Amino acid sequence: MKEIPTPKHLKKKWPRSYGRNNKGRISAWHRGGGHSSLYRQIDLDRKDLQGIVICLEKDPNRFAFLARVFNPDTQNQAYIIAPKDLKKGDIIRSGKLKDLQIGHSRPLRHIPTASFLHNLSQAPGKKAQYLRAPGAFGHLVKKTYTQALIKLQSGEYKYFPLESIATVGIVGNQDWKLMSLGKAGKSRHLGRRPRVRGVAMNPVDHPHGGGEGKTSGGRPSVTPWGKPTKGQATVLKKRKRKI
């Protein structure tokens, strides 16, 4: 197969926040810099997408791999999140299909119970918001007349409408956590800034700072603003649905 170039409309510039909110204040620390990259326009709707996988690509903005799908009828291309075991030359389809293979997308109503799925939309007509990280998958536990019960990666059981669209399979690149960066510069290329320990600071900068020689902080671990970091809950516990 002759190599088909990537259309320009599938890549675009994406404004970065560098961990700051709309007021310019830091809301996520230790972020900034990073290598310049273009955002890949991923088809998260998967309503009428059909075609052939022409290549698998690495996305600089996420650890999950992307698959570029080419439709020979319309001559259009699209990016999708590549599931595990998807290969070049595989057929990608969407909608109400008789056969169900890895990478095929359809409403939950037409997916058998006990299937593994990813790229799940929260409601009909919405883009996929759940189960998009590398190695992520959900387990379709049961279906009622109007809803489907799915076990998420966190262990939570959540109901979704039967018309919500999901993709069959598990997101690829499950071993991404085993990747060794090898040097500090690679971490900076990913947009991660250094993290300085509190005991290495001065007392004016952190409650653990100061002291003669090396110290352990002299008190239980706290944040730079004095809130406990171990043992004491600072946020409401997430409620998990029990069957």
mmCIF file of C-alpha atoms in Angstrom:
data_model
loop_
_atom_site.group_PDB
_atom_site.id
_atom_site.type_symbol
_atom_site.label_atom_id
_atom_site.label_comp_id
_atom_site.label_asym_id
_atom_site.label_seq_id
_atom_site.Cartn_x
_atom_site.Cartn_y
_atom_site.Cartn_z
ATOM 1 C CA MET A 1 0.000 0.000 0.000
ATOM 2 C CA LYS A 2 1.359 3.393 -0.970
ATOM 3 C CA GLU A 3 1.934 5.680 1.996
ATOM 4 C CA ILE A 4 -0.836 8.266 2.315
ATOM 5 C CA PRO A 5 0.230 11.648 3.754
ATOM 6 C CA THR A 6 -1.507 13.064 6.818
ATOM 7 C CA PRO A 7 -3.990 15.872 6.007
ATOM 8 C CA LYS A 8 -3.168 19.203 7.598
ATOM 9 C CA HIS A 9 -6.606 19.579 9.164
ATOM 10 C CA LEU A 10 -5.904 16.618 11.486
ATOM 11 C CA LYS A 11 -3.187 18.605 13.279
ATOM 12 C CA LYS A 12 -3.532 22.056 14.802
ATOM 13 C CA LYS A 13 -1.962 24.349 17.375
ATOM 14 C CA TRP A 14 -3.289 23.936 20.892
ATOM 15 C CA PRO A 15 -3.003 26.692 23.533
ATOM 16 C CA ARG A 16 -1.247 25.505 26.688
ATOM 17 C CA SER A 17 -2.171 26.586 30.196
ATOM 18 C CA TYR A 18 1.103 25.498 31.878
ATOM 19 C CA GLY A 19 -0.831 24.622 35.028
ATOM 20 C CA ARG A 20 -2.427 28.061 35.465
ATOM 21 C CA ASN A 21 -6.103 28.953 35.720
ATOM 22 C CA ASN A 22 -8.017 31.779 34.030
ATOM 23 C CA LYS A 23 -6.635 34.259 36.577
ATOM 24 C CA GLY A 24 -3.034 33.362 35.838
ATOM 25 C CA ARG A 25 -2.469 31.670 39.185
ATOM 26 C CA ILE A 26 -0.836 28.261 39.482
ATOM 27 C CA SER A 27 -3.432 25.543 40.039
ATOM 28 C CA ALA A 28 -1.270 22.547 38.990
ATOM 29 C CA TRP A 29 2.315 22.852 40.165
ATOM 30 C CA HIS A 30 5.520 21.729 38.439
ATOM 31 C CA ARG A 31 4.250 22.156 34.887
ATOM 32 C CA GLY A 32 5.692 24.289 32.120
ATOM 33 C CA GLY A 33 7.993 24.315 29.134
ATOM 34 C CA GLY A 34 8.001 21.141 27.089
ATOM 35 C CA HIS A 35 8.720 20.414 23.468
ATOM 36 C CA SER A 36 6.463 22.130 20.950
ATOM 37 C CA SER A 37 3.855 19.812 19.444
ATOM 38 C CA LEU A 38 0.645 19.899 17.432
ATOM 39 C CA TYR A 39 -2.633 18.554 18.738
ATOM 40 C CA ARG A 40 -4.104 15.572 16.871
ATOM 41 C CA GLN A 41 -7.799 15.852 16.038
ATOM 42 C CA ILE A 42 -9.173 12.543 17.336
ATOM 43 C CA ASP A 43 -12.582 11.249 16.299
ATOM 44 C CA LEU A 44 -14.222 10.678 19.690
ATOM 45 C CA ASP A 45 -17.769 10.487 18.308
ATOM 46 C CA ARG A 46 -17.301 7.293 16.273
ATOM 47 C CA LYS A 47 -20.758 7.624 14.726
ATOM 48 C CA ASP A 48 -20.182 6.827 11.051
ATOM 49 C CA LEU A 49 -16.441 6.157 10.931
ATOM 50 C CA GLN A 50 -15.440 3.352 8.571
ATOM 51 C CA GLY A 51 -12.178 2.569 6.854
ATOM 52 C CA ILE A 52 -8.837 0.783 6.905
ATOM 53 C CA VAL A 53 -6.056 1.297 9.440
ATOM 54 C CA ILE A 54 -3.124 2.587 7.411
ATOM 55 C CA CYS A 55 -0.684 3.195 10.283
ATOM 56 C CA LEU A 56 -0.227 3.409 14.045
ATOM 57 C CA GLU A 57 1.316 6.615 15.389
ATOM 58 C CA LYS A 58 2.661 7.935 18.671
ATOM 59 C CA ASP A 59 0.863 10.995 19.980
ATOM 60 C CA PRO A 60 3.106 13.588 21.692
ATOM 61 C CA ASN A 61 0.161 14.730 23.827
ATOM 62 C CA ARG A 62 -0.792 11.359 25.360
ATOM 63 C CA PHE A 63 0.719 7.948 26.101
ATOM 64 C CA ALA A 64 -1.959 5.991 24.228
ATOM 65 C CA PHE A 65 -1.193 5.198 20.585
ATOM 66 C CA LEU A 66 -3.278 6.554 17.715
ATOM 67 C CA ALA A 67 -4.462 4.751 14.596
ATOM 68 C CA ARG A 68 -4.963 6.635 11.327
ATOM 69 C CA VAL A 69 -8.023 5.364 9.465
ATOM 70 C CA PHE A 70 -8.507 5.890 5.718
ATOM 71 C CA ASN A 71 -11.911 5.628 4.042
ATOM 72 C CA PRO A 72 -11.410 4.682 0.351
ATOM 73 C CA ASP A 73 -14.969 5.735 -0.563
ATOM 74 C CA THR A 74 -14.808 9.313 0.714
ATOM 75 C CA GLN A 75 -10.984 9.631 0.643
ATOM 76 C CA ASN A 76 -11.150 11.015 4.198
ATOM 77 C CA GLN A 77 -8.843 10.228 7.101
ATOM 78 C CA ALA A 78 -9.356 10.294 10.859
ATOM 79 C CA TYR A 79 -7.468 9.540 14.063
ATOM 80 C CA ILE A 80 -8.818 7.111 16.655
ATOM 81 C CA ILE A 81 -7.393 5.843 19.947
ATOM 82 C CA ALA A 82 -5.714 2.561 19.043
ATOM 83 C CA PRO A 83 -6.932 -0.456 21.039
ATOM 84 C CA LYS A 84 -4.703 -3.365 21.971
ATOM 85 C CA ASP A 85 -3.892 -5.878 19.170
ATOM 86 C CA LEU A 86 -5.031 -3.475 16.422
ATOM 87 C CA LYS A 87 -2.796 -3.850 13.350
ATOM 88 C CA LYS A 88 -2.177 -2.099 10.074
ATOM 89 C CA GLY A 89 -4.711 -3.214 7.473
ATOM 90 C CA ASP A 90 -7.537 -3.944 9.944
ATOM 91 C CA ILE A 91 -11.061 -2.793 9.121
ATOM 92 C CA ILE A 92 -12.703 -0.200 11.391
ATOM 93 C CA ARG A 93 -16.486 0.103 11.435
ATOM 94 C CA SER A 94 -19.177 1.868 13.445
ATOM 95 C CA GLY A 95 -22.902 1.452 13.940
ATOM 96 C CA LYS A 96 -25.211 -1.545 14.242
ATOM 97 C CA LEU A 97 -23.055 -4.394 12.937
ATOM 98 C CA LYS A 98 -23.512 -8.145 12.954
ATOM 99 C CA ASP A 99 -19.870 -8.974 13.604
ATOM 100 C CA LEU A 100 -18.101 -7.446 16.603
ATOM 101 C CA GLN A 101 -14.323 -7.089 16.466
ATOM 102 C CA ILE A 102 -11.666 -5.079 18.280
ATOM 103 C CA GLY A 103 -11.898 -1.419 17.314
ATOM 104 C CA HIS A 104 -15.535 -1.564 16.228
ATOM 105 C CA SER A 105 -17.819 1.031 17.772
ATOM 106 C CA ARG A 106 -21.525 0.722 18.487
ATOM 107 C CA PRO A 107 -24.153 1.707 21.110
ATOM 108 C CA LEU A 108 -24.116 -0.165 24.414
ATOM 109 C CA ARG A 109 -27.484 -1.663 23.498
ATOM 110 C CA HIS A 110 -25.786 -3.766 20.803
ATOM 111 C CA ILE A 111 -22.670 -4.791 22.780
ATOM 112 C CA PRO A 112 -22.878 -8.196 24.529
ATOM 113 C CA THR A 113 -22.700 -8.399 28.306
ATOM 114 C CA ALA A 114 -19.264 -9.155 29.862
ATOM 115 C CA SER A 115 -17.462 -7.361 27.007
ATOM 116 C CA PHE A 116 -14.418 -5.145 27.525
ATOM 117 C CA LEU A 117 -14.805 -1.665 26.081
ATOM 118 C CA HIS A 118 -13.196 1.777 26.013
ATOM 119 C CA ASN A 119 -13.756 5.252 24.531
ATOM 120 C CA LEU A 120 -17.130 5.519 26.258
ATOM 121 C CA SER A 121 -19.466 8.506 25.917
ATOM 122 C CA GLN A 122 -21.402 9.731 28.932
ATOM 123 C CA ALA A 123 -24.642 10.384 27.050
ATOM 124 C CA PRO A 124 -25.998 9.930 23.504
ATOM 125 C CA GLY A 125 -24.604 12.520 21.107
ATOM 126 C CA LYS A 126 -21.646 13.412 23.348
ATOM 127 C CA LYS A 127 -17.997 12.755 22.630
ATOM 128 C CA ALA A 128 -16.219 9.987 24.511
ATOM 129 C CA GLN A 129 -15.003 11.059 27.950
ATOM 130 C CA TYR A 130 -14.387 7.774 29.780
ATOM 131 C CA LEU A 131 -11.733 5.045 29.409
ATOM 132 C CA ARG A 132 -9.293 6.780 27.072
ATOM 133 C CA ALA A 133 -6.012 6.396 29.007
ATOM 134 C CA PRO A 134 -3.434 3.745 27.988
ATOM 135 C CA GLY A 135 -4.450 0.312 29.257
ATOM 136 C CA ALA A 136 -7.912 1.528 30.302
ATOM 137 C CA PHE A 137 -11.004 -0.611 29.842
ATOM 138 C CA GLY A 138 -14.474 -1.005 31.271
ATOM 139 C CA HIS A 139 -16.439 -4.168 31.966
ATOM 140 C CA LEU A 140 -20.062 -4.333 30.849
ATOM 141 C CA VAL A 141 -21.699 -6.022 33.850
ATOM 142 C CA LYS A 142 -25.402 -6.012 32.986
ATOM 143 C CA LYS A 143 -28.096 -4.194 31.034
ATOM 144 C CA THR A 144 -31.596 -3.059 31.931
ATOM 145 C CA TYR A 145 -34.323 -1.695 29.670
ATOM 146 C CA THR A 146 -32.800 1.791 29.538
ATOM 147 C CA GLN A 147 -29.322 1.630 31.119
ATOM 148 C CA ALA A 148 -26.126 -0.402 31.185
ATOM 149 C CA LEU A 149 -24.007 -0.973 34.299
ATOM 150 C CA ILE A 150 -20.269 -0.668 33.669
ATOM 151 C CA LYS A 151 -17.389 -1.263 36.050
ATOM 152 C CA LEU A 152 -14.785 1.479 35.546
ATOM 153 C CA GLN A 153 -11.026 1.363 36.142
ATOM 154 C CA SER A 154 -11.413 2.931 39.589
ATOM 155 C CA GLY A 155 -13.636 0.058 40.714
ATOM 156 C CA GLU A 156 -16.724 2.253 40.634
ATOM 157 C CA TYR A 157 -19.931 0.927 39.085
ATOM 158 C CA LYS A 158 -21.723 3.505 36.957
ATOM 159 C CA TYR A 159 -24.887 3.447 34.863
ATOM 160 C CA PHE A 160 -24.824 4.728 31.271
ATOM 161 C CA PRO A 161 -27.681 5.096 28.756
ATOM 162 C CA LEU A 162 -27.990 2.223 26.303
ATOM 163 C CA GLU A 163 -27.580 4.662 23.395
ATOM 164 C CA SER A 164 -24.137 5.786 24.597
ATOM 165 C CA ILE A 165 -21.438 4.764 22.130
ATOM 166 C CA ALA A 166 -18.419 2.683 23.144
ATOM 167 C CA THR A 167 -15.575 0.914 21.353
ATOM 168 C CA VAL A 168 -14.778 -2.761 21.843
ATOM 169 C CA GLY A 169 -11.365 -3.647 23.254
ATOM 170 C CA ILE A 170 -8.703 -2.347 25.638
ATOM 171 C CA VAL A 171 -6.660 0.801 25.022
ATOM 172 C CA GLY A 172 -3.171 -0.112 23.843
ATOM 173 C CA ASN A 173 0.280 0.630 25.305
ATOM 174 C CA GLN A 174 -0.513 -0.956 28.672
ATOM 175 C CA ASP A 175 3.164 -0.972 29.698
ATOM 176 C CA TRP A 176 3.617 2.786 29.456
ATOM 177 C CA LYS A 177 4.389 3.018 33.197
ATOM 178 C CA LEU A 178 7.456 0.806 32.703
ATOM 179 C CA MET A 179 9.046 3.414 30.431
ATOM 180 C CA SER A 180 12.324 4.792 31.799
ATOM 181 C CA LEU A 181 12.952 8.438 31.001
ATOM 182 C CA GLY A 182 16.705 7.986 31.382
ATOM 183 C CA LYS A 183 17.573 11.632 32.009
ATOM 184 C CA ALA A 184 16.154 14.815 33.475
ATOM 185 C CA GLY A 185 15.941 16.455 30.058
ATOM 186 C CA LYS A 186 13.347 13.926 28.884
ATOM 187 C CA SER A 187 11.127 14.940 31.791
ATOM 188 C CA ARG A 188 11.486 18.603 30.793
ATOM 189 C CA HIS A 189 10.553 17.719 27.198
ATOM 190 C CA LEU A 190 7.282 16.301 28.547
ATOM 191 C CA GLY A 191 6.505 19.615 30.252
ATOM 192 C CA ARG A 192 7.372 18.531 33.809
ATOM 193 C CA ARG A 193 9.360 20.944 35.956
ATOM 194 C CA PRO A 194 11.579 19.932 38.914
ATOM 195 C CA ARG A 195 10.046 19.207 42.318
ATOM 196 C CA VAL A 196 12.055 20.509 45.275
ATOM 197 C CA ARG A 197 11.677 18.783 48.665
ATOM 198 C CA GLY A 198 10.390 20.874 51.528
ATOM 199 C CA VAL A 199 13.289 19.856 53.834
ATOM 200 C CA ALA A 200 15.726 21.313 51.286
ATOM 201 C CA MET A 201 14.111 24.776 51.480
ATOM 202 C CA ASN A 202 14.415 27.654 53.911
ATOM 203 C CA PRO A 203 11.861 28.164 56.714
ATOM 204 C CA VAL A 204 10.369 31.104 54.832
ATOM 205 C CA ASP A 205 9.508 28.849 51.881
ATOM 206 C CA HIS A 206 8.189 25.681 53.545
ATOM 207 C CA PRO A 207 7.192 24.461 57.040
ATOM 208 C CA HIS A 208 9.770 21.656 56.725
ATOM 209 C CA GLY A 209 12.594 24.020 55.828
ATOM 210 C CA GLY A 210 15.546 25.206 57.884
ATOM 211 C CA GLY A 211 17.447 23.504 60.685
ATOM 212 C CA GLU A 212 21.114 22.749 61.240
ATOM 213 C CA GLY A 213 22.350 20.046 58.880
ATOM 214 C CA LYS A 214 20.055 17.425 57.414
ATOM 215 C CA THR A 215 16.704 17.147 59.171
ATOM 216 C CA SER A 216 13.516 15.175 58.668
ATOM 217 C CA GLY A 217 11.332 18.266 58.896
ATOM 218 C CA GLY A 218 10.623 17.970 62.615
ATOM 219 C CA ARG A 219 6.873 17.488 62.176
ATOM 220 C CA PRO A 220 4.412 15.283 60.277
ATOM 221 C CA SER A 221 4.356 15.890 56.529
ATOM 222 C CA VAL A 222 2.423 18.979 55.519
ATOM 223 C CA THR A 223 1.902 21.035 52.387
ATOM 224 C CA PRO A 224 3.646 24.403 51.875
ATOM 225 C CA TRP A 225 0.519 25.937 53.458
ATOM 226 C CA GLY A 226 0.600 23.725 56.557
ATOM 227 C CA LYS A 227 -2.158 21.221 55.723
ATOM 228 C CA PRO A 228 -1.471 17.547 56.607
ATOM 229 C CA THR A 229 -0.588 15.311 53.672
ATOM 230 C CA LYS A 230 -0.735 11.909 55.384
ATOM 231 C CA GLY A 231 -3.447 10.353 57.505
ATOM 232 C CA GLN A 232 -5.935 13.205 57.544
ATOM 233 C CA ALA A 233 -8.557 13.489 54.824
ATOM 234 C CA THR A 234 -8.724 16.895 53.150
ATOM 235 C CA VAL A 235 -11.306 16.063 50.464
ATOM 236 C CA LEU A 236 -14.610 14.238 50.482
ATOM 237 C CA LYS A 237 -14.300 10.526 49.841
ATOM 238 C CA LYS A 238 -15.613 9.466 46.450
ATOM 239 C CA ARG A 239 -18.744 7.419 46.808
ATOM 240 C CA LYS A 240 -18.664 4.063 45.030
ATOM 241 C CA ARG A 241 -21.826 2.459 43.817
ATOM 242 C CA LYS A 242 -22.332 -0.983 45.334
ATOM 243 C CA ILE A 243 -24.410 -3.702 43.773
#
